[in-house]
PDB file of C-alpha atoms and ligand atoms in Angstrom:
ATOM      1  CA  UNK M  68     -11.027  -5.801   7.359  1.00  0.00           C
ATOM      2  CA  UNK M  69      -7.478  -7.175   7.649  1.00  0.00           C
ATOM      3  CA  UNK M  70      -6.594  -9.970  10.042  1.00  0.00           C
ATOM      4  CA  UNK M  71      -2.981 -11.047   9.698  1.00  0.00           C
ATOM      5  CA  UNK M  72      -1.860 -13.464  12.372  1.00  0.00           C
ATOM      6  CA  UNK M  73       1.597 -14.887  12.975  1.00  0.00           C
ATOM      7  CA  UNK M  74       2.754 -14.346   9.431  1.00  0.00           C
ATOM      8  CA  UNK M  75       6.166 -15.818   8.647  1.00  0.00           C
ATOM      9  CA  UNK M  76       8.165 -15.284   5.497  1.00  0.00           C
ATOM     10  CA  UNK M  77      11.551 -16.707   4.592  1.00  0.00           C
ATOM     11  CA  UNK M  78      13.852 -15.875   1.712  1.00  0.00           C
ATOM     12  CA  UNK M  79      16.519 -18.377   0.678  1.00  0.00           C
ATOM     13  CA  UNK M  80      18.514 -16.351  -1.850  1.00  0.00           C
ATOM     14  CA  UNK M  81      21.218 -14.999  -1.495  1.00  0.00           C
ATOM     15  CA  UNK M  82      21.083 -16.643   1.954  1.00  0.00           C
ATOM     16  CA  UNK M  83      18.431 -17.827   4.346  1.00  0.00           C
ATOM     17  CA  UNK M  84      16.614 -14.935   5.950  1.00  0.00           C
ATOM     18  CA  UNK M  85      13.620 -14.983   8.276  1.00  0.00           C
ATOM     19  CA  UNK M  86      12.100 -11.764   6.922  1.00  0.00           C
ATOM     20  CA  UNK M  87       8.790 -11.816   8.852  1.00  0.00           C
ATOM     21  CA  UNK M  88       8.635 -13.339  12.309  1.00  0.00           C
ATOM     22  CA  UNK M  89       5.116 -14.027  13.562  1.00  0.00           C
ATOM     23  CA  UNK M  90       4.007 -10.632  12.303  1.00  0.00           C
ATOM     24  CA  UNK M  91       0.412  -9.830  13.247  1.00  0.00           C
ATOM     25  CA  UNK M  92      -1.767  -6.896  12.327  1.00  0.00           C
ATOM     26  CA  UNK M  93      -5.472  -6.263  12.662  1.00  0.00           C
ATOM     27  CA  UNK M  94      -7.029  -3.364  10.804  1.00  0.00           C
ATOM     28  CA  UNK M  95     -10.684  -2.468  11.231  1.00  0.00           C
ATOM     29  CA  UNK M  96     -12.787  -1.137   8.344  1.00  0.00           C
ATOM     30  CA  UNK M  97     -12.048   2.558   7.849  1.00  0.00           C
ATOM     31  CA  UNK M  98      -8.880   2.507   9.942  1.00  0.00           C
ATOM     32  CA  UNK M  99      -5.607   4.038   8.777  1.00  0.00           C
ATOM     33  CA  UNK M 100      -2.459   2.279   9.990  1.00  0.00           C
ATOM     34  CA  UNK M 101       1.021   3.655   9.355  1.00  0.00           C
ATOM     35  CA  UNK M 102       3.971   1.239   9.456  1.00  0.00           C
ATOM     36  CA  UNK M 103       7.424   2.586  10.186  1.00  0.00           C
ATOM     37  CA  UNK M 104      10.765   0.961  10.905  1.00  0.00           C
ATOM     38  CA  UNK M 105      14.403   0.771   9.782  1.00  0.00           C
ATOM     39  CA  UNK M 106      15.422  -0.264   6.282  1.00  0.00           C
ATOM     40  CA  UNK M 107      15.242  -4.032   5.902  1.00  0.00           C
ATOM     41  CA  UNK M 108      12.844  -4.508   8.826  1.00  0.00           C
ATOM     42  CA  UNK M 109      10.244  -6.214   6.619  1.00  0.00           C
ATOM     43  CA  UNK M 110       7.740  -3.405   5.996  1.00  0.00           C
ATOM     44  CA  UNK M 111       7.487  -3.954   2.234  1.00  0.00           C
ATOM     45  CA  UNK M 112       7.513  -7.726   2.623  1.00  0.00           C
ATOM     46  CA  UNK M 113       4.604  -7.517   5.049  1.00  0.00           C
ATOM     47  CA  UNK M 114       2.580  -5.280   2.701  1.00  0.00           C
ATOM     48  CA  UNK M 115       3.372  -7.555  -0.228  1.00  0.00           C
ATOM     49  CA  UNK M 116       2.120 -10.547   1.766  1.00  0.00           C
ATOM     50  CA  UNK M 117      -1.153  -8.675   2.379  1.00  0.00           C
ATOM     51  CA  UNK M 118      -1.997  -8.828  -1.312  1.00  0.00           C
ATOM     52  CA  UNK M 119      -0.079 -11.981  -2.125  1.00  0.00           C
ATOM     53  CA  UNK M 120       2.659 -10.416  -4.195  1.00  0.00           C
ATOM     54  CA  UNK M 121       4.606 -12.549  -1.734  1.00  0.00           C
ATOM     55  CA  UNK M 122       3.161 -15.796  -0.485  1.00  0.00           C
ATOM     56  CA  UNK M 123       3.531 -16.060   3.288  1.00  0.00           C
ATOM     57  CA  UNK M 124       5.135 -19.319   4.449  1.00  0.00           C
ATOM     58  CA  UNK M 125       2.870 -19.663   7.462  1.00  0.00           C
ATOM     59  CA  UNK M 126       0.252 -17.812   9.431  1.00  0.00           C
ATOM     60  CA  UNK M 127      -3.173 -16.567   8.502  1.00  0.00           C
ATOM     61  CA  UNK M 128      -4.254 -13.596   6.422  1.00  0.00           C
ATOM     62  CA  UNK M 129      -7.922 -12.740   6.049  1.00  0.00           C
ATOM     63  CA  UNK M 130      -9.127  -9.799   3.965  1.00  0.00           C
ATOM     64  CA  UNK M 131     -12.747  -9.029   4.857  1.00  0.00           C
ATOM     65  CA  UNK M 132     -12.982 -12.630   6.016  1.00  0.00           C
ATOM     66  CA  UNK M 133     -11.558 -14.165   2.827  1.00  0.00           C
ATOM     67  CA  UNK M 134      -8.530 -16.418   3.198  1.00  0.00           C
ATOM     68  CA  UNK M 135      -5.737 -14.918   1.139  1.00  0.00           C
ATOM     69  CA  UNK M 136      -3.515 -17.972   1.582  1.00  0.00           C
ATOM     70  CA  UNK M 137      -6.100 -20.426   0.280  1.00  0.00           C
ATOM     71  CA  UNK M 138      -4.313 -22.021  -2.692  1.00  0.00           C
ATOM     72  CA  UNK M 139      -7.675 -22.314  -4.479  1.00  0.00           C
ATOM     73  CA  UNK M 140      -8.414 -18.589  -4.089  1.00  0.00           C
ATOM     74  CA  UNK M 141      -9.157 -16.672  -7.258  1.00  0.00           C
ATOM     75  CA  UNK M 142      -5.982 -14.665  -6.973  1.00  0.00           C
ATOM     76  CA  UNK M 143      -6.581 -11.832  -9.444  1.00  0.00           C
ATOM     77  CA  UNK M 144      -9.945 -11.009  -7.954  1.00  0.00           C
ATOM     78  CA  UNK M 145      -8.632 -11.279  -4.378  1.00  0.00           C
ATOM     79  CA  UNK M 146      -5.672  -9.102  -5.255  1.00  0.00           C
ATOM     80  CA  UNK M 147      -8.004  -6.470  -6.679  1.00  0.00           C
ATOM     81  CA  UNK M 148      -9.565  -6.146  -3.208  1.00  0.00           C
ATOM     82  CA  UNK M 149      -6.270  -4.782  -1.906  1.00  0.00           C
ATOM     83  CA  UNK M 150      -5.029  -1.943  -4.089  1.00  0.00           C
ATOM     84  CA  UNK M 151      -1.284  -1.431  -3.896  1.00  0.00           C
ATOM     85  CA  UNK M 152       0.606   1.775  -4.611  1.00  0.00           C
ATOM     86  CA  UNK M 153       4.389   1.653  -4.896  1.00  0.00           C
ATOM     87  CA  UNK M 154       7.186   4.178  -4.582  1.00  0.00           C
ATOM     88  CA  UNK M 155       7.911   3.729  -8.304  1.00  0.00           C
ATOM     89  CA  UNK M 156       4.349   4.241  -9.673  1.00  0.00           C
ATOM     90  CA  UNK M 157       4.536   1.154 -11.964  1.00  0.00           C
ATOM     91  CA  UNK M 158       2.313   2.616 -14.696  1.00  0.00           C
ATOM     92  CA  UNK M 159       2.307   0.997 -18.134  1.00  0.00           C
ATOM     93  CA  UNK M 160       4.551   3.377 -20.119  1.00  0.00           C
ATOM     94  CA  UNK M 161       3.105   2.624 -23.565  1.00  0.00           C
ATOM     95  CA  UNK M 162      -0.523   3.133 -22.520  1.00  0.00           C
ATOM     96  CA  UNK M 163      -2.284   6.440 -22.024  1.00  0.00           C
ATOM     97  CA  UNK M 164      -3.397   7.490 -18.583  1.00  0.00           C
ATOM     98  CA  UNK M 165      -6.982   6.504 -19.419  1.00  0.00           C
ATOM     99  CA  UNK M 166      -5.895   3.093 -20.749  1.00  0.00           C
ATOM    100  CA  UNK M 167      -3.831   2.509 -17.577  1.00  0.00           C
ATOM    101  CA  UNK M 168      -7.046   2.867 -15.589  1.00  0.00           C
ATOM    102  CA  UNK M 169      -9.315   0.997 -18.007  1.00  0.00           C
ATOM    103  CA  UNK M 170      -7.433  -2.249 -18.669  1.00  0.00           C
ATOM    104  CA  UNK M 171      -7.811  -4.172 -15.415  1.00  0.00           C
ATOM    105  CA  UNK M 172     -11.380  -2.969 -14.986  1.00  0.00           C
ATOM    106  CA  UNK M 173     -12.247  -4.840 -18.177  1.00  0.00           C
ATOM    107  CA  UNK M 174     -10.105  -7.945 -17.594  1.00  0.00           C
ATOM    108  CA  UNK M 175     -10.533  -8.411 -13.831  1.00  0.00           C
ATOM    109  CA  UNK M 176     -13.743  -6.555 -12.931  1.00  0.00           C
ATOM    110  CA  UNK M 177     -15.440  -7.561 -16.227  1.00  0.00           C
ATOM    111  CA  UNK M 178     -16.744  -4.069 -16.938  1.00  0.00           C
ATOM    112  CA  UNK M 179     -17.671  -2.844 -20.394  1.00  0.00           C
ATOM    113  CA  UNK M 180     -15.249  -0.360 -21.970  1.00  0.00           C
ATOM    114  CA  UNK M 181     -17.834   2.382 -21.679  1.00  0.00           C
ATOM    115  CA  UNK M 182     -18.396   1.720 -18.001  1.00  0.00           C
ATOM    116  CA  UNK M 183     -14.629   1.459 -17.342  1.00  0.00           C
ATOM    117  CA  UNK M 184     -13.933   4.740 -19.134  1.00  0.00           C
ATOM    118  CA  UNK M 185     -16.654   6.585 -17.222  1.00  0.00           C
ATOM    119  CA  UNK M 186     -15.305   5.282 -13.917  1.00  0.00           C
ATOM    120  CA  UNK M 187     -11.746   6.221 -14.935  1.00  0.00           C
ATOM    121  CA  UNK M 188     -12.682   9.792 -15.834  1.00  0.00           C
ATOM    122  CA  UNK M 189     -14.494  10.224 -12.549  1.00  0.00           C
ATOM    123  CA  UNK M 190     -11.462   8.963 -10.595  1.00  0.00           C
ATOM    124  CA  UNK M 191      -9.007  11.122 -12.543  1.00  0.00           C
ATOM    125  CA  UNK M 192     -11.159  14.145 -11.632  1.00  0.00           C
ATOM    126  CA  UNK M 193     -11.139  13.034  -8.030  1.00  0.00           C
ATOM    127  CA  UNK M 194      -7.329  12.955  -7.841  1.00  0.00           C
ATOM    128  CA  UNK M 195      -7.182  16.325  -9.594  1.00  0.00           C
ATOM    129  CA  UNK M 196      -5.938  15.407 -13.091  1.00  0.00           C
ATOM    130  CA  UNK M 197      -9.099  14.945 -15.122  1.00  0.00           C
ATOM    131  CA  UNK M 198      -7.587  16.777 -18.087  1.00  0.00           C
ATOM    132  CA  UNK M 199      -4.624  14.374 -18.396  1.00  0.00           C
ATOM    133  CA  UNK M 200      -6.536  11.293 -19.558  1.00  0.00           C
ATOM    134  CA  UNK M 201      -5.005  11.244 -23.060  1.00  0.00           C
ATOM    135  CA  UNK M 202      -1.319  11.617 -22.268  1.00  0.00           C
ATOM    136  CA  UNK M 203       1.377   9.010 -21.592  1.00  0.00           C
ATOM    137  CA  UNK M 204       2.909   8.572 -18.121  1.00  0.00           C
ATOM    138  CA  UNK M 205       6.264  10.087 -19.115  1.00  0.00           C
ATOM    139  CA  UNK M 206       4.459  13.339 -19.961  1.00  0.00           C
ATOM    140  CA  UNK M 207       3.427  13.714 -16.319  1.00  0.00           C
ATOM    141  CA  UNK M 208       5.273  14.917 -13.231  1.00  0.00           C
ATOM    142  CA  UNK M 209       6.067  12.354 -10.539  1.00  0.00           C
ATOM    143  CA  UNK M 210       3.260  13.625  -8.355  1.00  0.00           C
ATOM    144  CA  UNK M 211       0.790  13.357 -11.222  1.00  0.00           C
ATOM    145  CA  UNK M 212       1.990   9.832 -12.076  1.00  0.00           C
ATOM    146  CA  UNK M 213       1.516   8.756  -8.492  1.00  0.00           C
ATOM    147  CA  UNK M 214      -2.008  10.189  -8.495  1.00  0.00           C
ATOM    148  CA  UNK M 215      -2.735   8.188 -11.647  1.00  0.00           C
ATOM    149  CA  UNK M 216      -1.421   5.086  -9.882  1.00  0.00           C
ATOM    150  CA  UNK M 217      -3.737   5.751  -6.937  1.00  0.00           C
ATOM    151  CA  UNK M 218      -6.699   6.286  -9.271  1.00  0.00           C
ATOM    152  CA  UNK M 219      -5.840   3.056 -11.091  1.00  0.00           C
ATOM    153  CA  UNK M 220      -5.966   1.126  -7.825  1.00  0.00           C
ATOM    154  CA  UNK M 221      -9.221   2.791  -6.794  1.00  0.00           C
ATOM    155  CA  UNK M 222     -10.793   1.830 -10.122  1.00  0.00           C
ATOM    156  CA  UNK M 223     -10.885  -1.770  -8.906  1.00  0.00           C
ATOM    157  CA  UNK M 224     -13.096  -0.757  -5.944  1.00  0.00           C
ATOM    158  CA  UNK M 225     -10.629  -2.187  -3.428  1.00  0.00           C
ATOM    159  CA  UNK M 226     -11.651  -2.865   0.139  1.00  0.00           C
ATOM    160  CA  UNK M 227      -8.191  -1.910   1.332  1.00  0.00           C
ATOM    161  CA  UNK M 228      -5.458   0.360  -0.019  1.00  0.00           C
ATOM    162  CA  UNK M 229      -1.815  -0.490   0.675  1.00  0.00           C
ATOM    163  CA  UNK M 230       0.820   2.195   0.136  1.00  0.00           C
ATOM    164  CA  UNK M 231       4.553   1.424   0.123  1.00  0.00           C
ATOM    165  CA  UNK M 232       6.456   4.707   0.533  1.00  0.00           C
ATOM    166  CA  UNK M 233       4.241   6.436  -2.041  1.00  0.00           C
ATOM    167  CA  UNK M 234       6.020   9.788  -1.748  1.00  0.00           C
ATOM    168  CA  UNK M 235       9.654   8.686  -1.364  1.00  0.00           C
ATOM    169  CA  UNK M 236      10.509   9.052  -5.050  1.00  0.00           C
ATOM    170  CA  UNK M 237       8.925  12.487  -5.408  1.00  0.00           C
ATOM    171  CA  UNK M 238      10.465  15.939  -5.484  1.00  0.00           C
ATOM    172  CA  UNK M 239       9.586  17.695  -2.220  1.00  0.00           C
ATOM    173  CA  UNK M 240       7.103  20.087  -3.808  1.00  0.00           C
ATOM    174  CA  UNK M 241       5.031  17.158  -5.097  1.00  0.00           C
ATOM    175  CA  UNK M 242       4.796  15.243  -1.850  1.00  0.00           C
ATOM    176  CA  UNK M 243       1.933  17.389  -0.571  1.00  0.00           C
ATOM    177  CA  UNK M 244      -0.388  16.810  -3.521  1.00  0.00           C
ATOM    178  CA  UNK M 245      -0.101  13.025  -3.149  1.00  0.00           C
ATOM    179  CA  UNK M 246      -0.544  13.139   0.632  1.00  0.00           C
ATOM    180  CA  UNK M 247      -3.643  15.318   0.114  1.00  0.00           C
ATOM    181  CA  UNK M 248      -5.218  12.639  -2.100  1.00  0.00           C
ATOM    182  CA  UNK M 249      -4.406  10.047   0.578  1.00  0.00           C
ATOM    183  CA  UNK M 250      -5.893  12.243   3.310  1.00  0.00           C
ATOM    184  CA  UNK M 251      -9.117  12.622   1.299  1.00  0.00           C
ATOM    185  CA  UNK M 252      -9.276   8.852   0.907  1.00  0.00           C
ATOM    186  CA  UNK M 253      -8.825   8.382   4.643  1.00  0.00           C
ATOM    187  CA  UNK M 254     -11.557  10.913   5.394  1.00  0.00           C
ATOM    188  CA  UNK M 255     -13.904   9.090   3.042  1.00  0.00           C
ATOM    189  CA  UNK M 256     -13.433   5.971   5.150  1.00  0.00           C
ATOM    190  CA  UNK M 257     -10.997   3.894   3.079  1.00  0.00           C
ATOM    191  CA  UNK M 258      -9.137   1.225   5.051  1.00  0.00           C
ATOM    192  CA  UNK M 259      -5.454   2.000   4.544  1.00  0.00           C
ATOM    193  CA  UNK M 260      -2.052   0.592   5.482  1.00  0.00           C
ATOM    194  CA  UNK M 261       0.723   3.033   4.700  1.00  0.00           C
ATOM    195  CA  UNK M 262       4.481   2.543   4.922  1.00  0.00           C
ATOM    196  CA  UNK M 263       5.923   6.046   5.011  1.00  0.00           C
ATOM    197  CA  UNK M 264       8.566   8.299   6.487  1.00  0.00           C
ATOM    198  CA  UNK M 265       6.105  11.218   6.510  1.00  0.00           C
ATOM    199  CA  UNK M 266       5.638  11.558  10.248  1.00  0.00           C
ATOM    200  CA  UNK M 267       3.364  14.584   9.794  1.00  0.00           C
ATOM    201  CA  UNK M 268       0.965  12.343   7.869  1.00  0.00           C
ATOM    202  CA  UNK M 269       1.229   9.674  10.569  1.00  0.00           C
ATOM    203  CA  UNK M 270       0.404  12.143  13.340  1.00  0.00           C
ATOM    204  CA  UNK M 271      -2.460  13.748  11.459  1.00  0.00           C
ATOM    205  CA  UNK M 272      -4.123  10.826   9.705  1.00  0.00           C
ATOM    206  CA  UNK M 273      -3.154   7.522  11.322  1.00  0.00           C
ATOM    207  CA  UNK M 274      -5.381   5.811  13.839  1.00  0.00           C
ATOM    208  CA  UNK M 275      -2.406   3.656  14.794  1.00  0.00           C
ATOM    209  CA  UNK M 276       1.314   3.602  14.174  1.00  0.00           C
ATOM    210  CA  UNK M 277       3.114   0.254  13.977  1.00  0.00           C
ATOM    211  CA  UNK M 278       6.851  -0.096  14.457  1.00  0.00           C
ATOM    212  CA  UNK M 279       8.661  -3.023  12.821  1.00  0.00           C
ATOM    213  CA  UNK M 280      12.206  -4.141  13.470  1.00  0.00           C
ATOM    214  CA  UNK M 281      14.052  -7.228  12.163  1.00  0.00           C
ATOM    215  CA  UNK M 282      10.832  -8.791  10.840  1.00  0.00           C
ATOM    216  CA  UNK M 283       8.969  -8.332  14.125  1.00  0.00           C
ATOM    217  CA  UNK M 284       6.015  -6.049  14.863  1.00  0.00           C
ATOM    218  CA  UNK M 285       7.598  -4.552  17.956  1.00  0.00           C
ATOM    219  CA  UNK M 286       4.945  -2.131  19.115  1.00  0.00           C
ATOM    220  CA  UNK M 287       1.855  -0.280  18.023  1.00  0.00           C
ATOM    221  CA  UNK M 288      -0.131   2.586  19.482  1.00  0.00           C
ATOM    222  CA  UNK M 289      -2.201   5.621  18.562  1.00  0.00           C
ATOM    223  CA  UNK M 290       0.059   8.389  17.208  1.00  0.00           C
ATOM    224  CA  UNK M 291      -0.176  10.524  20.373  1.00  0.00           C
ATOM    225  CA  UNK M 292       1.202   7.930  22.791  1.00  0.00           C
ATOM    226  CA  UNK M 293       3.402   6.376  20.103  1.00  0.00           C
ATOM    227  CA  UNK M 294       5.390   9.553  19.472  1.00  0.00           C
ATOM    228  CA  UNK M 295       5.314  10.957  23.005  1.00  0.00           C
ATOM    229  CA  UNK M 296       5.958   7.762  24.954  1.00  0.00           C
ATOM    230  CA  UNK M 297       7.273   4.874  22.843  1.00  0.00           C
ATOM    231  CA  UNK M 298       7.914   1.824  25.012  1.00  0.00           C
ATOM    232  CA  UNK M 299      10.795  -0.016  23.289  1.00  0.00           C
ATOM    233  CA  UNK M 300      14.442   1.012  23.199  1.00  0.00           C
ATOM    234  CA  UNK M 301      14.560   0.296  19.468  1.00  0.00           C
ATOM    235  CA  UNK M 302      11.557   2.520  18.781  1.00  0.00           C
ATOM    236  CA  UNK M 303      13.061   5.346  20.803  1.00  0.00           C
ATOM    237  CA  UNK M 304      16.374   5.042  18.951  1.00  0.00           C
ATOM    238  CA  UNK M 305      14.615   4.965  15.561  1.00  0.00           C
ATOM    239  CA  UNK M 306      12.425   7.993  16.317  1.00  0.00           C
ATOM    240  CA  UNK M 307      15.483   9.896  17.487  1.00  0.00           C
ATOM    241  CA  UNK M 308      17.046   9.322  14.071  1.00  0.00           C
ATOM    242  CA  UNK M 309      14.109  10.357  11.953  1.00  0.00           C
ATOM    243  CA  UNK M 310      12.421  13.151  13.927  1.00  0.00           C
TER     244      UNK M 310
HETATM  245  N1  LIG D 437      12.686 -11.040  -2.979  1.00  0.00           N
HETATM  246  C1  LIG D 437      13.571 -11.073  -1.985  1.00  0.00           C
HETATM  247  N2  LIG D 437      14.560 -12.004  -1.959  1.00  0.00           N
HETATM  248  C2  LIG D 437      15.440 -12.066  -0.952  1.00  0.00           C
HETATM  249  N3  LIG D 437      15.454 -11.229   0.100  1.00  0.00           N
HETATM  250  C3  LIG D 437      14.498 -10.270   0.131  1.00  0.00           C
HETATM  251  C4  LIG D 437      13.514 -10.150  -0.896  1.00  0.00           C
HETATM  252  N4  LIG D 437      12.696  -9.109  -0.579  1.00  0.00           N
HETATM  253  C5  LIG D 437      13.160  -8.618   0.576  1.00  0.00           C
HETATM  254  N5  LIG D 437      14.230  -9.310   1.019  1.00  0.00           N
HETATM  255  C6  LIG D 437      14.970  -9.086   2.273  1.00  0.00           C
HETATM  256  O1  LIG D 437      14.029  -9.112   3.340  1.00  0.00           O
HETATM  257  C7  LIG D 437      14.326  -8.127   4.316  1.00  0.00           C
HETATM  258  C8  LIG D 437      13.141  -7.211   4.467  1.00  0.00           C
HETATM  259  O2  LIG D 437      13.024  -6.444   3.271  1.00  0.00           O
HETATM  260  P1  LIG D 437      11.909  -5.357   3.047  1.00  0.00           P
HETATM  261  O3  LIG D 437      12.034  -4.885   1.660  1.00  0.00           O
HETATM  262  O4  LIG D 437      10.611  -5.922   3.470  1.00  0.00           O
HETATM  263  O5  LIG D 437      12.348  -4.228   4.084  1.00  0.00           O
HETATM  264  P2  LIG D 437      11.765  -2.757   4.301  1.00  0.00           P
HETATM  265  O6  LIG D 437      11.454  -2.633   5.738  1.00  0.00           O
HETATM  266  O7  LIG D 437      10.674  -2.504   3.329  1.00  0.00           O
HETATM  267  O8  LIG D 437      13.033  -1.827   3.963  1.00  0.00           O
HETATM  268  P3  LIG D 437      13.130  -0.377   3.238  1.00  0.00           P
HETATM  269  O9  LIG D 437      12.757   0.629   4.297  1.00  0.00           O
HETATM  270  O10 LIG D 437      14.564  -0.270   2.843  1.00  0.00           O
HETATM  271  O11 LIG D 437      12.186  -0.384   2.081  1.00  0.00           O
HETATM  272  C9  LIG D 437      15.588  -7.426   3.817  1.00  0.00           C
HETATM  273  O12 LIG D 437      16.699  -7.988   4.466  1.00  0.00           O
HETATM  274  C10 LIG D 437      15.613  -7.720   2.330  1.00  0.00           C
HETATM  275  O13 LIG D 437      16.917  -7.742   1.837  1.00  0.00           O
HETATM  276 MG1  LIG D 438      10.432  -1.202   1.717  1.00  0.00          MG
END
C-alpha cells in the first residue's frame, strides 16, 4: 500500500538540514506500523512526505501504486487517499462538527450534501459521538475533538491513515478513548502509520515498529523482538529513556 524508497528531504531555513536521509518504508495493506524516535529525528517530516504536505526532494513514494511525487498528480484527490491526523486536531473552529466532516466530501469526493451528511453521521456514531454533530469544536473535550478529526479523515475513504502523535495533546484520561478508536480501525483492516509515544499501543497493535534517528530509518522489527532485543545502540538508549 505504501512504498517509500530512499526519500530525502532538505530544509534550508534557518540553516541547511538534511532532515530525511534515504528513508525507506514499505507498508502492506492492512498493516499497522508505529514510528518512534527522538525529537527532531524526522518522524513528522516523513509522515508529511507520505501525503505531500512536504514535497520530498528525491526518492520514490507510491501509494497503492500511484506516484505521489508525480508533478502532474491530482494532488487533492491523492492527498485524500492518505488521511492525516495531527496532535493539534486542526478542526475548522467556525464550522459545526457535521460541517467539518461534510465540506471536503463535497469539494474533493464530489458527493451530494445528502450523501455527505449521511456518511458523516455514520462515522460520528462509529467514533462514539453521534450526538455531537451540531456543536462547534470548542464545545468538545480534546478527546472528542480528536475523534471528530479521525472521523473527518475517514469520511474521505482513505486507503491509508497517518497519525502524528494523535494523543500527545490530550489529558491522560482521554488518551484511552482515542486509542480505542484507532485499535478498532486497525482491527477492521485499515493500513496505518502511527507516530506515537504510547508503547502499550505499539506492543498491542503494531505489526512493526520503526525507529528513526537523525533522519535515518535505523531499524525496524515486530514489536516482540523490537522491544526485547533491539539491535542498535541508539535504539537501546532511546528505549531506556522512554520505557
Ligand atoms: N518546515 C521546516 N523548516 C525547517 N526545518 C524543519 C521544518 N520542519 C521540520 N524541520 C526540522 O527537521 C527536523 C526533523 O523534524 P521533525 O518535525 O520531522 O521531527 P520529529 O521526529 O517529528 O520530532 P518531534 O518528536 O519533536 O515531533 C528537525 O530538526 C526540525 O527542526
Ligand atoms: Mg513530530
